[in-house]
PDB file of C-alpha atoms and ligand atoms in Angstrom:
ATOM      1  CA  UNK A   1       0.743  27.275  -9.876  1.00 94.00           C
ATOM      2  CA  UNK A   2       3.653  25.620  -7.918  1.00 97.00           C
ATOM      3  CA  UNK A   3       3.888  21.729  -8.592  1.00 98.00           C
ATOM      4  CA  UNK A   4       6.551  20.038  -6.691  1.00 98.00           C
ATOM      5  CA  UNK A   5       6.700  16.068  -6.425  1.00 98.00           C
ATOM      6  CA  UNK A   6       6.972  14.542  -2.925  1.00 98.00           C
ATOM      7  CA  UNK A   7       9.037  11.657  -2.352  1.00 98.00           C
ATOM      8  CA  UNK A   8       6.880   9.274  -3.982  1.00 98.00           C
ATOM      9  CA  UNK A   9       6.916  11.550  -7.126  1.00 98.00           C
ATOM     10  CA  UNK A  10       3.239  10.834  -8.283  1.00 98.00           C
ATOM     11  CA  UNK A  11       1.815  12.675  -5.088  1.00 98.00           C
ATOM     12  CA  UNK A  12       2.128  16.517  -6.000  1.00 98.00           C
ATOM     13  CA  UNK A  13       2.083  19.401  -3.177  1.00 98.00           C
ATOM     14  CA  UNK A  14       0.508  22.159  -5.473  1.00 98.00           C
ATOM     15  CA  UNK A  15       0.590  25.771  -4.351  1.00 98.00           C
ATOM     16  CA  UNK A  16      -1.524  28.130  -6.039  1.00 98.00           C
ATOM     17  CA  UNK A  17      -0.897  31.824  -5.561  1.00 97.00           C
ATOM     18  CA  UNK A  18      -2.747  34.114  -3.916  1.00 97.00           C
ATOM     19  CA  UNK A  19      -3.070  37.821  -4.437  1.00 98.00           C
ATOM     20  CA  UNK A  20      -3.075  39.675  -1.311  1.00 97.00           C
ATOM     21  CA  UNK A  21      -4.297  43.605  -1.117  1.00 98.00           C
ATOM     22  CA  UNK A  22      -6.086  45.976   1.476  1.00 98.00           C
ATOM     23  CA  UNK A  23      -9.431  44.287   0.992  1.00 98.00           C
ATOM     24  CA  UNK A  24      -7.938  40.894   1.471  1.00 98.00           C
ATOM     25  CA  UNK A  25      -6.681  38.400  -0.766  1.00 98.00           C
ATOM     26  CA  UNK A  26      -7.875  36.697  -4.089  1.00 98.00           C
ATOM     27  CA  UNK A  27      -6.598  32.678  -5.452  1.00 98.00           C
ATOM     28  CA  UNK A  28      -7.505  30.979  -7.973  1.00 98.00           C
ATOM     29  CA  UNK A  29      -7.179  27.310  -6.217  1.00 98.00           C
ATOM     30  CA  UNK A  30      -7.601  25.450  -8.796  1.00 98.00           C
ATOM     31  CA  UNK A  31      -7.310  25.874 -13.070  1.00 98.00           C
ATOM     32  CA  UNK A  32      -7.788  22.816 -15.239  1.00 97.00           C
ATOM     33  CA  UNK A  33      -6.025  25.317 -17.579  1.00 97.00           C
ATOM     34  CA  UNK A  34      -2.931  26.200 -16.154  1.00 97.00           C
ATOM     35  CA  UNK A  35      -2.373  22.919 -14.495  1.00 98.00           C
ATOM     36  CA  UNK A  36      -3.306  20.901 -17.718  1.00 98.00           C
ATOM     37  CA  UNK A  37      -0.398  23.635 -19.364  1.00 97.00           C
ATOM     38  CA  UNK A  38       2.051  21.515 -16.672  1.00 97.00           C
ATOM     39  CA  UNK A  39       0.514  17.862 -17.738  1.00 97.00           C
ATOM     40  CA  UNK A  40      -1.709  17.819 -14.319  1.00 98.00           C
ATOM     41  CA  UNK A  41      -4.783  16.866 -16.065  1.00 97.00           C
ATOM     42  CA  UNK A  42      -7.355  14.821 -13.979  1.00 97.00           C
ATOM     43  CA  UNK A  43     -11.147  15.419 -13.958  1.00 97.00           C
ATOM     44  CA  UNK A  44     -12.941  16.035 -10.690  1.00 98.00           C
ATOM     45  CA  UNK A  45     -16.377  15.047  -9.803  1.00 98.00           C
ATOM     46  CA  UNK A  46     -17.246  16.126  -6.559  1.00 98.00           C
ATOM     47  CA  UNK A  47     -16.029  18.703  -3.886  1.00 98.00           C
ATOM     48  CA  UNK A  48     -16.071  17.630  -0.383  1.00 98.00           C
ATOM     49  CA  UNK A  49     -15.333  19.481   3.167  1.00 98.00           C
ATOM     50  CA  UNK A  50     -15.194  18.587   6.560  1.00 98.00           C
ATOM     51  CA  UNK A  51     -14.668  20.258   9.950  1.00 98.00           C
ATOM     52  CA  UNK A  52     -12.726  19.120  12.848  1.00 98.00           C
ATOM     53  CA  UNK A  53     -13.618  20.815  15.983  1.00 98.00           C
ATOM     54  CA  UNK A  54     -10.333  19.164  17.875  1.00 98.00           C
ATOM     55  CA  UNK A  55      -6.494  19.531  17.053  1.00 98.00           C
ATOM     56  CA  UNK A  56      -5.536  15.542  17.306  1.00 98.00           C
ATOM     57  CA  UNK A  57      -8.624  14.296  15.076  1.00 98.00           C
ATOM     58  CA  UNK A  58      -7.571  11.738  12.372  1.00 98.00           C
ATOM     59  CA  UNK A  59      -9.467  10.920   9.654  1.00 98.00           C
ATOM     60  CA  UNK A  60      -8.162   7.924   7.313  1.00 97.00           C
ATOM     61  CA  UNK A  61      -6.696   5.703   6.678  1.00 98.00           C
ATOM     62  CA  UNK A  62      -9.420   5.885   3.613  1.00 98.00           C
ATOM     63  CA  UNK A  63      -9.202   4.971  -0.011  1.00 98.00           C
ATOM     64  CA  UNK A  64     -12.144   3.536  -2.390  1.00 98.00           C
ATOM     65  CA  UNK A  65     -11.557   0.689  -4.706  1.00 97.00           C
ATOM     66  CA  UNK A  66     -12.758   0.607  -8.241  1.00 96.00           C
ATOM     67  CA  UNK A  67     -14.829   1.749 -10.207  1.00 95.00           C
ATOM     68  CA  UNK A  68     -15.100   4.414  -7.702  1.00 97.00           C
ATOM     69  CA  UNK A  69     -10.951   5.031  -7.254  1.00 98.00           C
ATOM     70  CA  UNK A  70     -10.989   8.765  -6.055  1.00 98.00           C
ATOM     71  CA  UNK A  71      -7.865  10.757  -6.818  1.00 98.00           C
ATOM     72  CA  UNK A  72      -7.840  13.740  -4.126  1.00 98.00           C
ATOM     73  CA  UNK A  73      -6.962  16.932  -4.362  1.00 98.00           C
ATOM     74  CA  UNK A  74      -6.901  18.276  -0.628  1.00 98.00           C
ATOM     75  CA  UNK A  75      -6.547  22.038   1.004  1.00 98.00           C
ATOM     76  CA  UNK A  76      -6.833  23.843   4.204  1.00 98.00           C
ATOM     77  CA  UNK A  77      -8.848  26.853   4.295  1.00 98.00           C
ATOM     78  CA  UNK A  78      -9.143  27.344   8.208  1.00 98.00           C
ATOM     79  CA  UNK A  79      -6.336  25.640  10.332  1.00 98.00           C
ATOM     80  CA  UNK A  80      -3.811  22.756   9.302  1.00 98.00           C
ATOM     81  CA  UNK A  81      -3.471  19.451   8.810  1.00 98.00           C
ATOM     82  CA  UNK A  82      -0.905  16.843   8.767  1.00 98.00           C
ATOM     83  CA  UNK A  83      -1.903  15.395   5.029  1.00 98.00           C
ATOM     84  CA  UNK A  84      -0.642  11.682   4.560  1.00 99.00           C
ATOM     85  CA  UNK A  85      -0.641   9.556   1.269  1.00 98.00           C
ATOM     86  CA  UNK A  86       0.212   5.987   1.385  1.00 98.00           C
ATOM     87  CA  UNK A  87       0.665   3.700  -1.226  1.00 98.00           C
ATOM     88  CA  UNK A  88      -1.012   0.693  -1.483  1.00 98.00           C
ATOM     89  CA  UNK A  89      -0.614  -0.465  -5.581  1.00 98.00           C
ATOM     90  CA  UNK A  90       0.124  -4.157  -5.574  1.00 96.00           C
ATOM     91  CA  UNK A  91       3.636  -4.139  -7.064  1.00 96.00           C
ATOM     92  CA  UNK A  92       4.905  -0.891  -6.628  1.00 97.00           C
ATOM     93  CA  UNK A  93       8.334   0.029  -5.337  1.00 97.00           C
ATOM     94  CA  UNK A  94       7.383   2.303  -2.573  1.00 98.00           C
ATOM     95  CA  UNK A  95       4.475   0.318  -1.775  1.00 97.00           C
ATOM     96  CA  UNK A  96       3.779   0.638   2.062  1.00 97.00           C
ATOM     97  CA  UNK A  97       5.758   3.868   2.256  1.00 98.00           C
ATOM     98  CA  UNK A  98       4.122   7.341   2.651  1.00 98.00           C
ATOM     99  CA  UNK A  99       4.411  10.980   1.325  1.00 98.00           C
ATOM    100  CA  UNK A 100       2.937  13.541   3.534  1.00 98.00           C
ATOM    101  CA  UNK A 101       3.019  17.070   4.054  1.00 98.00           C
ATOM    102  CA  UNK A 102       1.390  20.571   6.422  1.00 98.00           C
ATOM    103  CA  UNK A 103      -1.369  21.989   4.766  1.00 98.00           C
ATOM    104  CA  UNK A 104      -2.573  25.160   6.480  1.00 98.00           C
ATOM    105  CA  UNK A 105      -4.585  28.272   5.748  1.00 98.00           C
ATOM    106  CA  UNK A 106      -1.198  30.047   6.056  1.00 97.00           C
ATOM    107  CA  UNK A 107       0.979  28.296   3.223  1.00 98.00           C
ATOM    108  CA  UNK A 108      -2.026  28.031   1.262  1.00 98.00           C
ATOM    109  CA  UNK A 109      -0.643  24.448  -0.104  1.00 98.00           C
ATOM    110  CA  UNK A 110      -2.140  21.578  -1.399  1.00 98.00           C
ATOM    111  CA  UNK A 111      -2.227  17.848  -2.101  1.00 98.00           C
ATOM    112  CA  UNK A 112      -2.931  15.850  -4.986  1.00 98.00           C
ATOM    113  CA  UNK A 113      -2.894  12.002  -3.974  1.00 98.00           C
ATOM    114  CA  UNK A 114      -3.651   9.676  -6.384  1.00 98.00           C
ATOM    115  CA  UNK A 115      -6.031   6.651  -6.507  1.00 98.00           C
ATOM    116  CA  UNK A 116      -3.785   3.906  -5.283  1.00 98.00           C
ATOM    117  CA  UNK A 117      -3.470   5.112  -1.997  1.00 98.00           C
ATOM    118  CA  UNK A 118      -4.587   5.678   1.475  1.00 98.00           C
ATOM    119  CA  UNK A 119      -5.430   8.838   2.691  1.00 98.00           C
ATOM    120  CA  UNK A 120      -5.977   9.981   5.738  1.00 98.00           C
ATOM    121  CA  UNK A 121      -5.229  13.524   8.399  1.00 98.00           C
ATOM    122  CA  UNK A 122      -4.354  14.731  11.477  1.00 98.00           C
ATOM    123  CA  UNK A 123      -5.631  18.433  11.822  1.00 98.00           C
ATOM    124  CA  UNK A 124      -2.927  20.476  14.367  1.00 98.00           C
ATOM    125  CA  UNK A 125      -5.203  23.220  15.057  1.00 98.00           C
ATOM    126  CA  UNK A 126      -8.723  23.459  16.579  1.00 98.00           C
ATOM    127  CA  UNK A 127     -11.477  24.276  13.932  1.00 98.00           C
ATOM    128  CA  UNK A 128      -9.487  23.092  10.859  1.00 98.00           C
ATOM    129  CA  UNK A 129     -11.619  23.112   7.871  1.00 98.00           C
ATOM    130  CA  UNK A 130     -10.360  20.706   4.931  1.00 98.00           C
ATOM    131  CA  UNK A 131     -11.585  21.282   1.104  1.00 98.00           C
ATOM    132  CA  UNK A 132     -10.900  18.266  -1.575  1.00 98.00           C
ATOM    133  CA  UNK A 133     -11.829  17.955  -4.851  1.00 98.00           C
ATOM    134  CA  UNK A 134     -12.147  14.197  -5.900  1.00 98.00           C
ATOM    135  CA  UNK A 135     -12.018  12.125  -9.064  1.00 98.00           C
ATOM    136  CA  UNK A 136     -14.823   9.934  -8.475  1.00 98.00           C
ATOM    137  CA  UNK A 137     -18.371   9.700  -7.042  1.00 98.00           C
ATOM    138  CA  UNK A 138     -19.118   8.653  -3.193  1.00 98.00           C
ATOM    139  CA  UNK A 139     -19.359   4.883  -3.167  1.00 98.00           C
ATOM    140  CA  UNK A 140     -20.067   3.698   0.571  1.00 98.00           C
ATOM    141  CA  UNK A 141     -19.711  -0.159  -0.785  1.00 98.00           C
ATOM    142  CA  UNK A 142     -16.277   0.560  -2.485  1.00 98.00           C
ATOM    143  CA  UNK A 143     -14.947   2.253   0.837  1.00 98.00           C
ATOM    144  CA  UNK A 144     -11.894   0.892   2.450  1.00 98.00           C
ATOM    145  CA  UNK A 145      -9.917   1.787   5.843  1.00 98.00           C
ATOM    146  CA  UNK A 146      -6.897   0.802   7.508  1.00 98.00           C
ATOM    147  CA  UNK A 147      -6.209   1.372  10.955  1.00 98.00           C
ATOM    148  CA  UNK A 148      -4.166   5.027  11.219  1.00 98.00           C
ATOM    149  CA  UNK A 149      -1.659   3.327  13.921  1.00 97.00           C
ATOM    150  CA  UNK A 150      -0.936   0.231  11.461  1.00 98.00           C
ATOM    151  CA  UNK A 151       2.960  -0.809  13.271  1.00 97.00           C
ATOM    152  CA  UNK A 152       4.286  -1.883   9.682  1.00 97.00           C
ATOM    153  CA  UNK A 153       3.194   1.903   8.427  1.00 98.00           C
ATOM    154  CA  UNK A 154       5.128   3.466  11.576  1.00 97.00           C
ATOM    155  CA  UNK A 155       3.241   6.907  10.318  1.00 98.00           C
ATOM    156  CA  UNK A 156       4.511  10.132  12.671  1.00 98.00           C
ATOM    157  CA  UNK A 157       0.931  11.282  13.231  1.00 98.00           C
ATOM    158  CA  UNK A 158       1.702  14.634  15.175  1.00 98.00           C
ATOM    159  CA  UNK A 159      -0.663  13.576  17.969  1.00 96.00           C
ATOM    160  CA  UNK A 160       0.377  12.651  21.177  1.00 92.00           C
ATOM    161  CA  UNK A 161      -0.566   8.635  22.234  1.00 87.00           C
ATOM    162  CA  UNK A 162      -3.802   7.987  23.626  1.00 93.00           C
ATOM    163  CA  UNK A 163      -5.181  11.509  22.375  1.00 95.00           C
ATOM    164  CA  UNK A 164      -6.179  10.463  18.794  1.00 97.00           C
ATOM    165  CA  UNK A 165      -9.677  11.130  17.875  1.00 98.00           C
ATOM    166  CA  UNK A 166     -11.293   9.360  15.555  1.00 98.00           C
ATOM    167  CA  UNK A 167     -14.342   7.700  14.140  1.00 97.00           C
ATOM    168  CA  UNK A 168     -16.089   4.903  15.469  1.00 97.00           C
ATOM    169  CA  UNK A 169     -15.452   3.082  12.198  1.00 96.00           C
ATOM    170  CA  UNK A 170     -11.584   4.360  11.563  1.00 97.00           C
ATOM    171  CA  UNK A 171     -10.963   2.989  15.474  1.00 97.00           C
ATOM    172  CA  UNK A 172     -11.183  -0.553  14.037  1.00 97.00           C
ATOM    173  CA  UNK A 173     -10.317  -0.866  10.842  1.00 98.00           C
ATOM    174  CA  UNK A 174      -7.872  -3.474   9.769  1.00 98.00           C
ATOM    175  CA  UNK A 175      -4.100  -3.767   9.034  1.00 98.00           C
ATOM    176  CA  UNK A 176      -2.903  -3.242   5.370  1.00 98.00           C
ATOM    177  CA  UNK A 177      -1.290  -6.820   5.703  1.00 97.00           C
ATOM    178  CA  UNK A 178      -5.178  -8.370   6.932  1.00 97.00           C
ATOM    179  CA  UNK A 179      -6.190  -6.734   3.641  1.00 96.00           C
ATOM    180  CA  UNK A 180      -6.504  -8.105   0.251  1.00 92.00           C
ATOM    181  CA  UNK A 181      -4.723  -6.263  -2.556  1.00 94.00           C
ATOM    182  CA  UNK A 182      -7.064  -3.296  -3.938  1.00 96.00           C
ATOM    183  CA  UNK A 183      -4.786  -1.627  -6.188  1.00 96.00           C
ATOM    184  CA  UNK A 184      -2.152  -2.834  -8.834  1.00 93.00           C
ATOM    185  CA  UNK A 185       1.019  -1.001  -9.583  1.00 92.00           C
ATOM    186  CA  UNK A 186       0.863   0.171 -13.637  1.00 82.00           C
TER     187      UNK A 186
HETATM  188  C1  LIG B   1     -16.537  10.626   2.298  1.00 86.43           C
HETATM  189  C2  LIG B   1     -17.999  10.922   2.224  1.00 86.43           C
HETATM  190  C3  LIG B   1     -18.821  10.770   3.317  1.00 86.43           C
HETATM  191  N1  LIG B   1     -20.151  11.048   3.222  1.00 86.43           N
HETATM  192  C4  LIG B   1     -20.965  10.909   4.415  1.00 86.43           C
HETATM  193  C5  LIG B   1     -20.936   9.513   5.031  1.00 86.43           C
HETATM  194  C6  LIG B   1     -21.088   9.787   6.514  1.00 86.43           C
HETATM  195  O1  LIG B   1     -22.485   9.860   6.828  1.00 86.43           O
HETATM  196  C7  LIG B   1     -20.477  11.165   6.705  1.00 86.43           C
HETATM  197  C8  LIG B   1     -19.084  11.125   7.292  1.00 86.43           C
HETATM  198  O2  LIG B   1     -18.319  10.224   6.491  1.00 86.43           O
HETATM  199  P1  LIG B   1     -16.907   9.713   7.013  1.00 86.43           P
HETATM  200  O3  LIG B   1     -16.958   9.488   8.493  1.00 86.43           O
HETATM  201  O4  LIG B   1     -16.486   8.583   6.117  1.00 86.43           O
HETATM  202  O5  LIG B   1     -15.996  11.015   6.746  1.00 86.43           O
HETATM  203  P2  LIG B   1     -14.386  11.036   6.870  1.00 86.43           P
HETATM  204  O6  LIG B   1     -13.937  10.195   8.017  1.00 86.43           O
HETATM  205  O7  LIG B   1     -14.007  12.463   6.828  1.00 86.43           O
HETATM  206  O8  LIG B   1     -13.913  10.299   5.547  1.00 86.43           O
HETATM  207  C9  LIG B   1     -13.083  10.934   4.609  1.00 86.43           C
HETATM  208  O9  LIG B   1     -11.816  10.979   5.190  1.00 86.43           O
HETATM  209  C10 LIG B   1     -10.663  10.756   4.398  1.00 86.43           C
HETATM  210  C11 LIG B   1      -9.607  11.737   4.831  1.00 86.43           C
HETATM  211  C12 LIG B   1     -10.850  10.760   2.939  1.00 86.43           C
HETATM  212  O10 LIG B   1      -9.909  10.979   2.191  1.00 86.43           O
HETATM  213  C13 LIG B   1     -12.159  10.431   2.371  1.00 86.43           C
HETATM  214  O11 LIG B   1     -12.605  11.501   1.536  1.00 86.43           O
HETATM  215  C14 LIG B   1     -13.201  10.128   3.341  1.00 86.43           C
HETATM  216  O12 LIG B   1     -13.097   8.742   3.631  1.00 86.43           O
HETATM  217  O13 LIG B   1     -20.434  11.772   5.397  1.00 86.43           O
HETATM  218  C15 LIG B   1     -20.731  11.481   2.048  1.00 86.43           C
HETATM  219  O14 LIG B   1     -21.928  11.736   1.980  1.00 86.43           O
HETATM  220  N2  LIG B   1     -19.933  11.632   0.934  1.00 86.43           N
HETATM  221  C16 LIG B   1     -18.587  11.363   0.978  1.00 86.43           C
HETATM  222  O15 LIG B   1     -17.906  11.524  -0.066  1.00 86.43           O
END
């Protein structure tokens, strides 16, 4: 499995390979085996996946606070998404700034985005379906949000203005600077 670091070198885009042949293709997407053989060794408690009928639909920003921090591991298996982490530890150097990358069925890549930071996605293609594996349980009292078009962010959400579309709860979420610290930097 390709692991490259992003920018902010904790958030990894992980490519797995995929064996195509007549029938089809087969990938193992994820190995606690071979990624723990390249120090990648975090433990994952639940899978999620969501469908977005509309290109343009934003989900994020989202993080949960502890004891529920969720480290995600995020992929595409129908569509693509614009995938953006930002982070939000108290302290650290590239706090406020964001890594992000395509994830699509076709380059098959993923995200790992640690707890610390926001997450959040645009999906660029009608019917995109997103998979994630995350580190900790669902906890609806430890959820957070910040607003997706935060002006201090200046995220390049590949949606056009005005078309964003978006939960009734992401629509008015806060600023990250109306928001306590959640995370420290260690
Ligand atoms: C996240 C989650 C939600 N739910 C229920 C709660 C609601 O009844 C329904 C939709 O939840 P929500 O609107 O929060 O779903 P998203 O807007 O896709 O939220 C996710 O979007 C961003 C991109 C994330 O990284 C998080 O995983 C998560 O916050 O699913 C559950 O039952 N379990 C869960 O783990």
């Amino acid at each position: 499995m390709k692991i490259e670091p992003l920018n902010i070198p904790e958030v990894l885009l992980i490519t797995p390979p995929k064996f195509g042949d007549s029938r089809g293709f087969f990938s193992e997407t994820w190995s606690a085996a071979k990624l723990g053989a390249q120090g990648f060794n975090e433990h994952f408690v639940q899978d999620n996946h969501s469908l977005s009928a509309q290109p343009g639909t934003i989900r994020g920003l989202h993080c949960q606070l502890a004891p529920s921090i969720q480290g995600k591991l995020v992929r595409v298996i129908k569509g693509a998404i614009w995938d953006v982490a930002v982070d939000i530890r108290h302290g650290s150097p590239t706090y406020g700034k964001y890594a992000a990358a395509i994830l699509s069925e076709a380059n098959w890549a993923q995200l790992w985005i640690p707890g610390g930071f926001l997450h959040g996605f645009c999906t660029i293609e009608p019917n995109t379906e997103v998979i994630y594996k995350v580190t900790g349980d669902y906890d609806r009292a430890a959820e957070r949000a910040v607003i997706w078009n935060d002006p201090t962010l200046a995220l390049p959400w590949p949606v056009e203005p005005g078309k964003a579309l978006l939960s009734d709860k992401d629509m008015v979420a806060p600023r990250l600077a109306d928001c306590e610290p959640w995370f420290n930097y260690k």
